[in-house]
XYZ file of C-alpha atoms in Angstrom:
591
model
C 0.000 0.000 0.000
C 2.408 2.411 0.924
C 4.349 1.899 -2.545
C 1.531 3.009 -4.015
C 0.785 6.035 -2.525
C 3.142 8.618 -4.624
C 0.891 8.052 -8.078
C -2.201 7.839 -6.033
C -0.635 11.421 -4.771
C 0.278 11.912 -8.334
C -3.109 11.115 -9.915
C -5.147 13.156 -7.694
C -2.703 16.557 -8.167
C -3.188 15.916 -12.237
C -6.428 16.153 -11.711
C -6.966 18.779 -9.378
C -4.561 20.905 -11.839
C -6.940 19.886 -14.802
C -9.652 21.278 -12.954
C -7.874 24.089 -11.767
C -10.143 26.688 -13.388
C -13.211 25.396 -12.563
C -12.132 25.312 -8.730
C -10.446 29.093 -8.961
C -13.316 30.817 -10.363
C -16.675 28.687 -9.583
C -17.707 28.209 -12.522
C -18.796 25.148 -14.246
C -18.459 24.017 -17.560
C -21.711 22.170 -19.314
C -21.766 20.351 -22.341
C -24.337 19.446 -24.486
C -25.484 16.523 -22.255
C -25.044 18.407 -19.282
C -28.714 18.925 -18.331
C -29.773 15.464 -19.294
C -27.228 13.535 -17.095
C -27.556 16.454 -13.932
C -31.494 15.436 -14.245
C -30.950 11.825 -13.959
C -28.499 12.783 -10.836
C -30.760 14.775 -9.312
C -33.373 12.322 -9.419
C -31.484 9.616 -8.361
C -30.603 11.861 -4.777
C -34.368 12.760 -4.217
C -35.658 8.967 -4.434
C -32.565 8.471 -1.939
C -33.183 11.696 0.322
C -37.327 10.451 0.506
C -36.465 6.891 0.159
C -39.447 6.648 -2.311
C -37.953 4.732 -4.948
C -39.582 4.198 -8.629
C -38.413 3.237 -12.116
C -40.864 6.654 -12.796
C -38.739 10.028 -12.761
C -40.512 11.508 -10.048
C -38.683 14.948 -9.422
C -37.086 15.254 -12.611
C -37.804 15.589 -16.583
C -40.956 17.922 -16.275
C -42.487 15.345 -13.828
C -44.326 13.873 -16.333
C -43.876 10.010 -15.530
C -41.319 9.352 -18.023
C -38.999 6.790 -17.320
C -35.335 7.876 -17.660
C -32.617 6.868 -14.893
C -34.098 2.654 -14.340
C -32.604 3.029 -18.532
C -28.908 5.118 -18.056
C -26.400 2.995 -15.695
C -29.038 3.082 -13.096
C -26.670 2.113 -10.868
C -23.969 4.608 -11.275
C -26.602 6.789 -11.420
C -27.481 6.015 -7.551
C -24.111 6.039 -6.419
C -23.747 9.523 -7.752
C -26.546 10.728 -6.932
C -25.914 9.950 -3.296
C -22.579 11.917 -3.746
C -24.638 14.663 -4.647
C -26.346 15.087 -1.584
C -23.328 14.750 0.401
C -21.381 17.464 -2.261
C -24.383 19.785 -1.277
C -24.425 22.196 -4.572
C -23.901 21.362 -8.097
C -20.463 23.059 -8.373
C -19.183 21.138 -5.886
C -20.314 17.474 -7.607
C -18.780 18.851 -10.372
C -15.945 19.140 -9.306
C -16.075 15.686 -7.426
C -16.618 13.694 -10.358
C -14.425 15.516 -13.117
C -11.391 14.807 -10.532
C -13.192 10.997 -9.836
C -12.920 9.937 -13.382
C -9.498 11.710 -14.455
C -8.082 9.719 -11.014
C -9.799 6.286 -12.199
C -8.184 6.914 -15.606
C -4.899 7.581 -14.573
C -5.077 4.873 -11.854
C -6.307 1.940 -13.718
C -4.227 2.608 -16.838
C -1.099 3.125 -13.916
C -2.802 -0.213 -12.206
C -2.339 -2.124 -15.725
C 1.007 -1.030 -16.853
C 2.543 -2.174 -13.432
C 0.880 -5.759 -14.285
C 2.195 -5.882 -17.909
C 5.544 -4.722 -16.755
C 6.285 -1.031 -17.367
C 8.202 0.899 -14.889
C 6.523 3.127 -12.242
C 7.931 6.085 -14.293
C 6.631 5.102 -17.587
C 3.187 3.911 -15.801
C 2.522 6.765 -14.793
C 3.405 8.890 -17.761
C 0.952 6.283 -19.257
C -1.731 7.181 -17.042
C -1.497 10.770 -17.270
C -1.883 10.699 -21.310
C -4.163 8.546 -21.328
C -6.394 10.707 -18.650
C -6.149 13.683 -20.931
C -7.493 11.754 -24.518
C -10.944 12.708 -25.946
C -12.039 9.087 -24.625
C -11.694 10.992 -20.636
C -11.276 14.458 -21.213
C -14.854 14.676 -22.920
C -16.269 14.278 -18.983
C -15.455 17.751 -18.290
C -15.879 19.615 -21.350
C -19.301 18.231 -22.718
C -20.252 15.897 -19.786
C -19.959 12.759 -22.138
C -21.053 9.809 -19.855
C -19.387 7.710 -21.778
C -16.083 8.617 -20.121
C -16.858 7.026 -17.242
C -16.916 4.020 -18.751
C -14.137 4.479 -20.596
C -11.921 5.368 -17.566
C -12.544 1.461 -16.408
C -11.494 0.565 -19.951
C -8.323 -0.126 -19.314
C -8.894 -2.747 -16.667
C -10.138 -4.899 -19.598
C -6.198 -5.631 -20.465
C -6.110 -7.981 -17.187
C -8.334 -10.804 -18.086
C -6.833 -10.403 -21.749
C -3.316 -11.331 -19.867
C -5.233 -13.816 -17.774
C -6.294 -15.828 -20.817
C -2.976 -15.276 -22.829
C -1.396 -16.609 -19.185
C -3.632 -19.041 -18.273
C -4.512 -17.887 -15.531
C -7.958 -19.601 -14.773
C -8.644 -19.492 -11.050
C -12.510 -18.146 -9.448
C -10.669 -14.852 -8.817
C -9.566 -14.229 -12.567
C -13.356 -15.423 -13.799
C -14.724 -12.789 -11.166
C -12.457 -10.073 -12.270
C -13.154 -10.837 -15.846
C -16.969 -10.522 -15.051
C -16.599 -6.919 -13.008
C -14.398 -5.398 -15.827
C -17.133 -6.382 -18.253
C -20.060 -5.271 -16.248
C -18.752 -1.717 -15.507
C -18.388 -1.134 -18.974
C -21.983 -2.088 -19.590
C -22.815 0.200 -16.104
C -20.861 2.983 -17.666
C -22.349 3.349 -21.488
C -23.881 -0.036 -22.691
C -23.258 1.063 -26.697
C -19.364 1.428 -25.358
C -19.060 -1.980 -23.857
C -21.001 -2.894 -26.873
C -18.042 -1.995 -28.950
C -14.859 -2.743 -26.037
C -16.216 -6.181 -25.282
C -15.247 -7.470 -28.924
C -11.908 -7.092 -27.554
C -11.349 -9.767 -25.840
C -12.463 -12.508 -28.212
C -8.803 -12.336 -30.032
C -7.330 -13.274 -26.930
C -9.462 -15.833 -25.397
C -8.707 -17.495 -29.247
C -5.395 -17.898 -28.504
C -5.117 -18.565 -24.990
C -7.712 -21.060 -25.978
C -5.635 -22.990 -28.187
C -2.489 -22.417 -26.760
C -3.276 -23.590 -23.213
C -3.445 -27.228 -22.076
C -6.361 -26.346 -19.596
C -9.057 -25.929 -22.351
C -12.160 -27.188 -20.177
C -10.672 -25.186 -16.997
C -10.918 -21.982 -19.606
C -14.511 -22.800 -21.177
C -15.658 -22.869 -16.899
C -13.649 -19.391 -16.227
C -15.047 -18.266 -18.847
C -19.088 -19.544 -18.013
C -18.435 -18.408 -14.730
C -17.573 -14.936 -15.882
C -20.220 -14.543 -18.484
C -22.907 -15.840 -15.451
C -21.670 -13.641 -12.970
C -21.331 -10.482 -15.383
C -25.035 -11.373 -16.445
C -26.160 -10.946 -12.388
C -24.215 -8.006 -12.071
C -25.934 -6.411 -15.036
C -29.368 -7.508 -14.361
C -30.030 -4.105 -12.678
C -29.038 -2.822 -16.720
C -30.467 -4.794 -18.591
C -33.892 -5.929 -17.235
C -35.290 -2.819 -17.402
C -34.492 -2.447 -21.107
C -36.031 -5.253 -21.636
C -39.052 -5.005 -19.782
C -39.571 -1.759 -21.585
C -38.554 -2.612 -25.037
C -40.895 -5.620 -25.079
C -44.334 -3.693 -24.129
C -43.394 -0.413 -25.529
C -42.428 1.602 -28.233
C -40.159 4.150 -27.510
C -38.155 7.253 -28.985
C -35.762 6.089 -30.463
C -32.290 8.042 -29.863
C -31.995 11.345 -32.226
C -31.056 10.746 -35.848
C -27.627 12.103 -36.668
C -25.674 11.855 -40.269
C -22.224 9.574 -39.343
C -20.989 11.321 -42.134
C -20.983 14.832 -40.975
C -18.960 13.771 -37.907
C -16.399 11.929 -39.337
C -12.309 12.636 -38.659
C -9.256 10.997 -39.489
C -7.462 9.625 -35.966
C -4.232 9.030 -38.040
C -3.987 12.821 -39.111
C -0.711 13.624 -36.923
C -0.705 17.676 -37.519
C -4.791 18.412 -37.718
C -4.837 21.493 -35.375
C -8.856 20.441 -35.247
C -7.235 18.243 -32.269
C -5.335 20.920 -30.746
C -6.424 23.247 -28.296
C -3.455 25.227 -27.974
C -4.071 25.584 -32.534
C -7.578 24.888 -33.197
C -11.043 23.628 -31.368
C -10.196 20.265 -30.397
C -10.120 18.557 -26.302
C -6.329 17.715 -25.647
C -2.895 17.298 -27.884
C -3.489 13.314 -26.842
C -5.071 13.112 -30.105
C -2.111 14.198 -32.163
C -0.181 11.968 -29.609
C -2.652 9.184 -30.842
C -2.313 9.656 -33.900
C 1.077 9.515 -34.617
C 1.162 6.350 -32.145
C -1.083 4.549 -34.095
C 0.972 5.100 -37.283
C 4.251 4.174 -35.181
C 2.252 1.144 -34.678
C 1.641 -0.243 -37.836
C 4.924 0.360 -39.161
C 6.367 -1.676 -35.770
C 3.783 -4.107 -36.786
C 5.459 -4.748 -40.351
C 8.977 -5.007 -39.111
C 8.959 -6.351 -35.947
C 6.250 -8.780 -35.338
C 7.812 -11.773 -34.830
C 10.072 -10.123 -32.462
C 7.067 -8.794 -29.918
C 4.713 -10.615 -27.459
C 1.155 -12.157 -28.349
C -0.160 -9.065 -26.037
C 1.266 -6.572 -28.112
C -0.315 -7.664 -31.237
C -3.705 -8.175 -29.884
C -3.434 -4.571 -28.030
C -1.823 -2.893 -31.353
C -3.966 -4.538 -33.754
C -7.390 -3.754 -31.702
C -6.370 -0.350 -31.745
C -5.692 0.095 -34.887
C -8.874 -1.632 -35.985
C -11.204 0.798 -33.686
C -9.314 3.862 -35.366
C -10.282 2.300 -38.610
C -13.689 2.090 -37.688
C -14.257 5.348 -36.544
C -12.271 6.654 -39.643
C -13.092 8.008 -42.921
C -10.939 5.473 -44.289
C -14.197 3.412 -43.704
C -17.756 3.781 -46.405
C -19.779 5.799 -44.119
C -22.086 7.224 -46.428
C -22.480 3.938 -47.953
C -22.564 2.065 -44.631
C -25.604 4.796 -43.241
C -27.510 4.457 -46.331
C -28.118 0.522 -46.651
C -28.432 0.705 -42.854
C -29.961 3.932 -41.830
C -30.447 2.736 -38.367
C -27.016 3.402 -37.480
C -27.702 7.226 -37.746
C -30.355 6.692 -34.443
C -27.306 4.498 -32.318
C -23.827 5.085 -33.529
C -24.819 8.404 -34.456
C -20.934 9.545 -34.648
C -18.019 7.284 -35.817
C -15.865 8.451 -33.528
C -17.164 5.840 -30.658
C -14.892 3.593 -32.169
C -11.837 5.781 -32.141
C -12.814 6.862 -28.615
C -12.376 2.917 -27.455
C -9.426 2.180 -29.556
C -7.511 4.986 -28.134
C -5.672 2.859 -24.981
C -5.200 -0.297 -27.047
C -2.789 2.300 -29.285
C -1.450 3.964 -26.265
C -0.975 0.835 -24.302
C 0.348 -1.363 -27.648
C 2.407 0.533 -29.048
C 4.180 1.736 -26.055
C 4.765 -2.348 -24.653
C 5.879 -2.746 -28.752
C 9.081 -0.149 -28.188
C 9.678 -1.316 -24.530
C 9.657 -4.974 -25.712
C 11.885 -4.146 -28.643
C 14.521 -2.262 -26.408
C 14.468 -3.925 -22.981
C 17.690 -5.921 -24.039
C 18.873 -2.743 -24.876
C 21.274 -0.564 -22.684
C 20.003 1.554 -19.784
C 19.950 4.747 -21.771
C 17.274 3.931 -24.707
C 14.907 2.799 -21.650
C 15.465 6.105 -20.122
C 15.084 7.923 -23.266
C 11.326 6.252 -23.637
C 10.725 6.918 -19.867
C 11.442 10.914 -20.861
C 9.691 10.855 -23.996
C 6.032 9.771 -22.018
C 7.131 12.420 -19.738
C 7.371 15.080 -21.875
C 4.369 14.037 -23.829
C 2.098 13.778 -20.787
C 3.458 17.123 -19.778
C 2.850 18.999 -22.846
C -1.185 16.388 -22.719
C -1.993 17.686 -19.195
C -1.539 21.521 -20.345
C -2.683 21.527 -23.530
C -6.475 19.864 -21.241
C -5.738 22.637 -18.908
C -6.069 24.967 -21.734
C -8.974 23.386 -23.303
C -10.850 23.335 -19.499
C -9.571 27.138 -18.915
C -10.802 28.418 -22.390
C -14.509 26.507 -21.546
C -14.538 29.009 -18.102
C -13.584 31.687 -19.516
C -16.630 31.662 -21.980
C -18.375 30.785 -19.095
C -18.008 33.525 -17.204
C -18.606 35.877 -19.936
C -21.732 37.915 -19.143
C -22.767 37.488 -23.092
C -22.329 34.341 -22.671
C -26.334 32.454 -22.930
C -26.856 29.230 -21.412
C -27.830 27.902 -24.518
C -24.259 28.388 -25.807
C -22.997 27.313 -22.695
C -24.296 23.937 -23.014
C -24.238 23.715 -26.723
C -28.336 23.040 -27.245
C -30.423 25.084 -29.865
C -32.246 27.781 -28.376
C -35.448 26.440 -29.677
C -34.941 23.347 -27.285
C -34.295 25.043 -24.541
C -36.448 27.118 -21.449
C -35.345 29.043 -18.916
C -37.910 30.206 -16.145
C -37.711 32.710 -13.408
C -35.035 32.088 -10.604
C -35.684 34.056 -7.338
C -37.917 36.340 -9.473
C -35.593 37.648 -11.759
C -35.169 36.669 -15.490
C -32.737 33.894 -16.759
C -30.722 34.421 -20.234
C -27.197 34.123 -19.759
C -24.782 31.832 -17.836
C -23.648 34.452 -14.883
C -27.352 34.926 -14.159
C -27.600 31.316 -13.366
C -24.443 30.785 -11.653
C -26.405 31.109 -8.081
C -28.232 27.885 -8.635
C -24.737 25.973 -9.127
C -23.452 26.834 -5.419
C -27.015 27.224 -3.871
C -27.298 24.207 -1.023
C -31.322 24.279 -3.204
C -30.218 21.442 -5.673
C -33.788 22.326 -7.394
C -32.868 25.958 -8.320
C -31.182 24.576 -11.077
C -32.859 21.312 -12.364
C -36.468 23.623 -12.302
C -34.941 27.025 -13.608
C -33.187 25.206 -16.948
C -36.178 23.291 -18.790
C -34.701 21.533 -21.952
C -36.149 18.708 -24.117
C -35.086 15.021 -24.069
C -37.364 13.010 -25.559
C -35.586 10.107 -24.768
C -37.211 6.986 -24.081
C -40.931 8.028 -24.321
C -44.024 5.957 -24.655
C -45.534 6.070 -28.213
C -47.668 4.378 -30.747
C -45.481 4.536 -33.364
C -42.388 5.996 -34.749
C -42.185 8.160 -37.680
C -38.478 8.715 -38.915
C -39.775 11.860 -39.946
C -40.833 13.433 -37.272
C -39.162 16.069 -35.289
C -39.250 14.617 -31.794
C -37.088 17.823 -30.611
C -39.936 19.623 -31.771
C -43.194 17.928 -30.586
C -41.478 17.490 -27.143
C -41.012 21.109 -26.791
C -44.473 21.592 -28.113
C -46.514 19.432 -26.142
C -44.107 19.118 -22.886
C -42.042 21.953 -22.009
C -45.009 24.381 -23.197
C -47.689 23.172 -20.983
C -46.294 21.285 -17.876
C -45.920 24.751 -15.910
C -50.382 24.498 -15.904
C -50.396 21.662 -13.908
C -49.671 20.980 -9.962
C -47.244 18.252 -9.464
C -46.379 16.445 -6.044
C -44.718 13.019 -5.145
C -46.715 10.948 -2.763
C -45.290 7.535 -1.212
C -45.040 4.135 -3.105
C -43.652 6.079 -6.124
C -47.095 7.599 -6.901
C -46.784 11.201 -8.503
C -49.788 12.796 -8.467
C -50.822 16.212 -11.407
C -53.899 18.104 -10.739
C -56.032 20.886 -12.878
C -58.704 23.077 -12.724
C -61.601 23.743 -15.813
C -64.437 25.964 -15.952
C -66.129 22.820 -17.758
C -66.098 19.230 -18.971
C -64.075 18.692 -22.176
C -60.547 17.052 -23.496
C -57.162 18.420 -22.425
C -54.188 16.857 -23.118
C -51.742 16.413 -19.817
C -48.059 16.282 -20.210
C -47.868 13.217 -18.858
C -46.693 9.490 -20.229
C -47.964 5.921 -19.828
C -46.137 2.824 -20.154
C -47.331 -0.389 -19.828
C -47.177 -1.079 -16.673
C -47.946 2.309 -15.547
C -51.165 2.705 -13.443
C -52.908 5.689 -13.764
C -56.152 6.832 -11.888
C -58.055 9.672 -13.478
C -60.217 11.402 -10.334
C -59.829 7.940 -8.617
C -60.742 5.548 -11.830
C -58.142 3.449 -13.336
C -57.169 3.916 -16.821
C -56.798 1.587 -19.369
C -53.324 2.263 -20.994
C -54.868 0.982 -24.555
C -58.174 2.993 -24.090
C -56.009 6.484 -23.568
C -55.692 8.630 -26.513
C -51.948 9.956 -27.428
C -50.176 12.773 -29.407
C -47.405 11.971 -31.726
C -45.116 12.829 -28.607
C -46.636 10.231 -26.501
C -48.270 12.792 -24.350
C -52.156 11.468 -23.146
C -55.553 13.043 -23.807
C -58.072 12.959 -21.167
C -61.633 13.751 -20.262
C -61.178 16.050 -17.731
C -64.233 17.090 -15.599
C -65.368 20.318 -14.290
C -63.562 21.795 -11.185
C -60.680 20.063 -9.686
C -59.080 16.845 -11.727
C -56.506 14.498 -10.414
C -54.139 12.160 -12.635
C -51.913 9.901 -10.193
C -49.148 7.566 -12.118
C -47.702 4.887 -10.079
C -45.061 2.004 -11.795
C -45.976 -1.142 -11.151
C -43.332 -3.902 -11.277
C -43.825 -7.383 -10.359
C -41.777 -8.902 -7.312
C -39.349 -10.886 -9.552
C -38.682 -8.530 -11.134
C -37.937 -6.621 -7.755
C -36.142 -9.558 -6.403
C -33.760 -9.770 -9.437
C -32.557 -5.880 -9.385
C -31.991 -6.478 -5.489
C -29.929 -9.144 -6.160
C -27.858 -7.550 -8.806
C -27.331 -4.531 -6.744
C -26.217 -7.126 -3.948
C -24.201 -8.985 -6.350
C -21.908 -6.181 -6.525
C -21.008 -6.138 -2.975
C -19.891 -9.995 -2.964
C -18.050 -9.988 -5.985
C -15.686 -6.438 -4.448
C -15.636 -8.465 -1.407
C -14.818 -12.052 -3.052
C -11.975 -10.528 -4.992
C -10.835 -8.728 -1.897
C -10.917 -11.929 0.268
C -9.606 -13.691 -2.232
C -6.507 -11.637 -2.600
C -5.980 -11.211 0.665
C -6.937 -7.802 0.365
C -3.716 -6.849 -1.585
C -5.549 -4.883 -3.979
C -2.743 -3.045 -5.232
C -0.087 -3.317 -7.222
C 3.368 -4.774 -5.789
C-alpha cells in the first residue's frame, strides 16, 4: 500500500490541476449533455433523500412520468446521486466527479502497466496521457457519460493477460466478469463496442493452453456472474422494449462527424491551434501510425499481447475513420444514424489499445537494450504527458472563460439550440445568460437549477409509433415543455406522482404526462386503461377532464421478480468487491 501512494498522490494533483479553473473561479463548464445527465443525478438523490424509490422520474424531466434513470447505468446513477447530496451544490459534484474519473483513468491505466511490466515512471506517464485523450477528457468539457466508462477501460487488459497466461482461477473469472459489467454500467453502446476485444485473446489462450475445459468454466463463470451483475441494466431495457415503443435516440448523419485519428498535424485536435479537447489526439495519432509500421517489421520479435493490443487499436481507429464507407454504410443501414450516431465511438475505445500497444511494442523491442534507450522512452512519455496535461488545462480554462462571460447564454454554454431550450424565473428575476444562473450551481437548493433550466429530451418516451420523420425535438417542446408549468405536481409515497387541474367545464385536455405499460394511472380515482387512452405523436395522453378540480396519479408497477432480481444484482456487486478482496488477501494493489 504504501508503494503506491506517490501516483495515487500523483493522480489526484493531475487532476486537481486539470480542474484548476473550474475550482479558482466557480464556474462550471456544461456540455451538451449536461442537463440530461444532472437530471438523472438529481433524481437519483431525491428517491434516496425520501427513500421513495420508482423506475418513474418523479422529481425530474418535467415530472411527467417518463422513465429515464431505471434506462442510463441506473446504478452509477445512484451512487452519484448519493454523492450529490453529500457534495451539497452542483459546483461542488462537479468538481467531485471531473477529478473521480481523471483519477480512475490515470489509476487503472497506472494499475495495468505495473501488471504488464512497465516501470513506475513510464506507468505513470501512461496514465497521465491517457487521462487527458478525448475518450476521458470529454467528462469535463461536454459531460460525455461515456467517459466514465471508458476510464474502467483499461482494466479490460487484465483478463486479456489472464487468458494469454492461463490464468484460470474463481478470482480471474470474477475479475473478468466486473471489468465487463462496468463497462456495460458505464455506457452499454461502449461496452457494446470494447467487449469485442477480448475474443482475439481468449482465441489464442484457448488454443495455446493445455487447460481448455478449466478456460470454457472461467469463462461460463464470468459470463454468469457479469449477467447478475448487469441484471439491474439490462432488465429494465427489456421489460420496456418488449411492451413499448419508444423514442428512439436522435437521428444524426455519421458522415458529418467523421475525422481521421491518423492525421498527426490536424490542429482540429489541438487546443493550444484549433477547437479540439487535448494534444493526446495528435499523440494518438502519430502512435497509431508508429504502430503499424512496428507491426510490419517487428512482429515476430514482440509478445502475443502486443499484437492483440496494437492490432485492436488500430482496428477501432479504422472504424471510426473516414478510411471506412460511411455514407455507404448509413444508407443501406440507416439505423445506425439513431445508435452510432458519430463514428468516432470507435476511435474513442481504440484509443488505450494504441497507447498501451504501441508503447509495450518499443519497450519490448529495447528492454535488451542498454540503460539509456529505456530512459530515453521513460522521458519521452514524460514530456508528452506534460505537454497532454496543459494543452487539457487549456482546453478546461478556455470553456470558463466563456463561461463567465456575461454574453455568454446558457444555450451556448451547453451547446443546445435555443429552440430546445427554457429558462424560467429564478428568485424572481429573469434567466438568459450563464452568470445569471451561476447562483443555482453553489445554492445548497439542488432544485434551483434542475427547475430554472427546462430543456427537451425526448428520450425513451411511450408512443404508438415511430415516424423517422418526425421532429421529436420539436413535438417534445411543443406538447411538454409548453404546458407542464399548468399543472400541480407532487410526489406521494409508493412512487405515486400525483398532477392536478382546474376547468371551468367538462371537455378534453391533453396532460403532459406518459404511460407505459405497466404504468397505473387513476383519473379522479378511476383506473385507466393504458390501450383505451388517446396519445399525441409525442406520446403525451388526452383525457376527459371534468369540471372543477381533476386528479391524474401515475404509479409504476413492477412485479416482485422482477424486484427480487434488481436487489440481487445490486447485492451482487457487494460480494463480488468483497470475493476478490478476500480472495486476494486484500492486496488490492499493485506490488
Amino acid at each position: 500500500m504504501k508503494k503506491q501512494i506517490r501516483p495515487i498522490i500523483i493522480f489526484f494533483v493531475i487532476a486537481l490541476f486539470i480542474c484548476g479553473p473550474i475550482i479558482l473561479n466557480k464556474t462550471p463548464v456544461l456540455g451538451v449533455d449536461g442537463y440530461f445527465h444532472y437530471g438523472r443525478l438529481y433524481e437519483a438523490a431525491m428517491q434516496i433523500k425520501h427513500l421513495n424509490f420508482s423506475m418513474l422520474n418523479l422529481y425530474s424531466f418535467q415530472q411527467s412520468g417518463r422513465i429515464v434513470n431505471a434506462l442510463y447505468s441506473p446504478f452509477l446513477t445512484y451512487l452519484f446521486g448519493a454523492l450529490l447530496l453529500i457534495a451539497g451544490s452542483w459546483l461542488k459534484l462537479q468538481i467531485v466527479l471531473d477529478v473521480l474519473v481523471l483519477f480512475i483513468a490515470g489509476y487503472t491505466t497506472y494499475f495495468v502497466s505495473r501488471k504488464i511490466g512497465f516501470s513506475k515512471n513510464m506507468s505513470i506517464g501512461l496514465g497521465t496521457i491517457y487521462l487527458s485523450t478525448n475518450a476521458v477528457a470529454s467528462f469535463l468539457i461536454v459531460s460525455g457519460w461515456r467517459s466514465i466508462g471508458l476510464a474502467f477501460l483499461p482494466l479490460i487488459i487484465l483478463p486479456m493477460i489472464d487468458m494469454l497466461n492461463g490464468n484460470f482461477k474463481l478470482k480471474n473469472s470474477f475479475l473478468l466478469a466486473l471489468v465487463v459489467s462496468l463497462q456495460v454500467q458505464g455506457h452499454l453502446l461502449s461496452a457494446a463496442f470494447a467487449i469485442p476485444v477480448l475474443i482475439a485473446a481468449f482465441v489464442v489462450g484457448f488454443f495455446q493452453t493445455h487447460k481448455k475445459w478449466l478456460m470454457i468454466r472461467y469463462l461460463l463463470i464470468a459470463i454468469i456472474t457479469a449477467i447478475i451483475l448487469c441484471l439491474n441494466t439490462i432488465l429494465p431495457y427489456l421489460q420496456l422494449t418488449a411492451h413499448n415503443v419508444l423514442v428512439p435516440p436522435t437521428q444524426i448523419d455519421v458522415t458529418s462527424n467523421i475525422f481521421n485519428p491518423f492525421d498527426v498535424l490536424s490542429t482540429s485536435g489541438v487546443p493550444l491551434l484549433g477547437n479540439h479537447i487535448s494534444v493526446s489526439e495528435n499523440i494518438m495519432a502519430l502512435l497509431a501510425i508508429l504502430g503499424i509500421a512496428l507491426m510490419m517489421m517487428v512482429w515476430k520479435r514482440v509478445s502475443i499481447l502486443s499484437k492483440i493490443l496494437v492490432i485492436s487499436g488500430l482496428t477501432y481507429f479504422v472504424l471510426g475513420s473516414n478510411l471506412m464507407p460511411w455514407p455507404t454504410i448509413q444508407q443501406n443501414f440507416p439505423a445506425i444514424k439513431n445508435f452510432l450516431q458519430f463514428s468516432f465511438r470507435f476511435t474513442l475505445v481504440g484509443e488505450i489499445f494504441v497507447l498501451m500497444g504501441t508503447i509495450l511494442v518499443i519497450k519490448e523491442l529495447i528492454s535488451n537494450s542498454n540503460l539509456k534507450y529505456r530512459q530515453l522512452l521513460e522521458f519521452a512519455l514524460t514530456c508528452l504527458s506534460i505537454v497532454s496535461v496543459i494543452s487539457l488545462v487549456t482546453t478546461v480554462s478556455n470553456n470558463v472563460i466563456l463561461n463567465s462571460r456575461r454574453t455568454t447564454t446558457v444555450a451556448q454554454s451547453a451547446a443546445i439550440n435555443p429552440k430546445d431550450l427554457r429558462l424560467r424565473l429564478m428568485d424572481g428575476h429573469a434567466i438568459s445568460t450563464t452568470t445569471d444562473l451561476r447562483p443555482a450551481w453553489s445554492n445548497r437548493d439542488l432544485s434551483q437549477l434542475i427547475n430554472t433550466v427546462d430543456r427537451t429530451t425526448p428520450d425513451y418516451l411511450p408512443i404508438d409509433r415511430v415516424d423517422n420523420q418526425a421532429d421529436y425535438y420539436g413535438l417534445y417542446t411543443q406538447h411538454v415543455l409548453e404546458k407542464h408549468r399548468a399543472f400541480n405536481k407532487d410526489v406521494q409515497a409508493h412512487g405515486k406522482l400525483r398532477m392536478t387541474w382546474s376547468q371551468d367545464k367538462a371537455h378534453k385536455i391533453e396532460v403532459p404526462a406518459f404511460l407505459y405499460k405497466n404504468t397505473e394511472a387513476h383519473l379522479n380515482g378511476q383506473k385507466l386503461q393504458a390501450i383505451n387512452v388517446s396519445k399525441t405523436p409525442i406520446g403525451t395522453i388526452i383525457l376527459e377532464g371534468v369540471k372543477g378540480k381533476n386528479s391524474l396519479t401515475l404509479q409504476y408497477k413492477m412485479s416482485a421478480i422482477y424486484k427480487l432480481l434488481v436487489i440481487i444484482s445490486d447485492l451482487s456487486w457487494v460480494l463480488v468487491l468483497i470475493s476478490l478482496g478476500f480472495m486476494s488477501k486484500f492486496r488490492i494493489f499493485v506490488k
